[in-house]
Amino acid sequence: MLTDPSSVSRIGFLVLDEFTMIAFSSAIEVLRMANYASGRKHYEWTVFTVDGQPVTCSNGLPTAPMKTYADAGPLDMVFVCGGTNITRLVDDRVIGLLRRIAKDKVSLGGLCTGTYALVKSGLLDGYRATIHWENISGLRESHSRVNFVHELFVIDRDRITCTGGTAPIDLMLTLVGARCGKTLVAQICDQFSHERPRDSKDRQHIPLAARLGRNHEALGDVAALMEANIEEPLSLDELAHLAGLSQRHVQRMFREALGCTPSQYYLDLRLRRARELLLQTAMSITSITVACGFQSPCHFSKAYRALFGQSPSGERRYAGGMPLASRSRADDATVVAVAAYAADQVLASEVFAGAHPV
């Protein structure tokens, strides 16, 4: 990667069909503002597709390529921009083009699910990488040669990977800072009303404690214990003991802050982890049952149907291998309500009633 601010860095964006506009535009806007705020051209960029034909982004807007890769001229780095239905869209043409770019000694990056294209091309083997948090669990299971981490973005030698949403702003600010200095970064942040550049080590999936604030740190501690013990769920007594709280206090915290019981919240966590594995890996339903702490496929299927409206096998057939990030999700309030019903009506009472987890 270029670090000389006197030269122009040329960056390509390979946009796949159904790519997410927010990640793509977040990246390009930082480059545009770097040129504008500094009064000189530090960056040039070009947008291209696999076959030179227009694509449609996930919000329905058509996007015409500026050039093909062959016509783009020398590039310093290329970012793959992905979005929904990424497993279907990464075909032999995409893989072949990415391997050609790598052979040209061009640094490669992935924005949002664009990282998946690099993974499938074998271009992240032996690298640290990140992708949208919904996809990490499944890819860890299916691609053990890649060291996936829950960070906003990762710069590892000639590979740069970044999660979706607005995280590309922070990635690009880091790259701009390395070339042009912190003063320009501060100017860009001022223009965008961006409080500060987030660090690469910032976790992309905001912990419950951070969302709720300091008044709920104890609740965050209990939730973290749950997240760390999915395969072998802890009883309410164990959770309370490890957190240094009484069972009654734990129950009251969940009821007042989240409107659900600890068992309902725990079951929701486990079912969501199961859904990630179901949609992103080839793991059998029996293996997922065990990995998410359910006693039997029957118990798992009942709880899954109560929350998501269909059986695990039906969900997998419907998705056709589609990654989780490409599926629509209910809002948090609805999820909690449905999870509460599932837990009350199906199995959650077993979690805290005795020695047997659901």
Tab-separated table of N, CA and C in Angstrom, residues 41 61 147 256 271 321 327 344:
chain	number	residue	atom	x	y	z
A	41	LYS	N	-5.366	16.310	-4.856
A	41	LYS	CA	-5.845	14.962	-5.161
A	41	LYS	C	-4.919	13.926	-4.535
A	61	LEU	N	-31.155	0.726	-6.121
A	61	LEU	CA	-30.579	1.710	-7.037
A	61	LEU	C	-29.640	1.035	-8.034
A	147	ASN	N	-8.414	-16.461	10.229
A	147	ASN	CA	-8.554	-16.088	11.635
A	147	ASN	C	-9.544	-14.934	11.749
A	256	GLU	N	-36.784	-5.405	34.384
A	256	GLU	CA	-36.876	-3.946	34.339
A	256	GLU	C	-36.181	-3.349	33.113
A	271	LEU	N	-30.802	-19.521	20.265
A	271	LEU	CA	-31.491	-19.751	19.000
A	271	LEU	C	-30.908	-18.893	17.881
A	321	GLY	N	-28.931	-21.813	1.509
A	321	GLY	CA	-27.534	-21.496	1.774
A	321	GLY	C	-27.250	-20.017	1.902
A	327	ARG	N	-30.728	-11.927	5.155
A	327	ARG	CA	-32.097	-12.165	5.559
A	327	ARG	C	-32.624	-11.000	6.360
A	344	ASP	N	-41.583	-19.274	27.426
A	344	ASP	CA	-42.629	-19.616	28.379
A	344	ASP	C	-43.405	-20.853	27.946
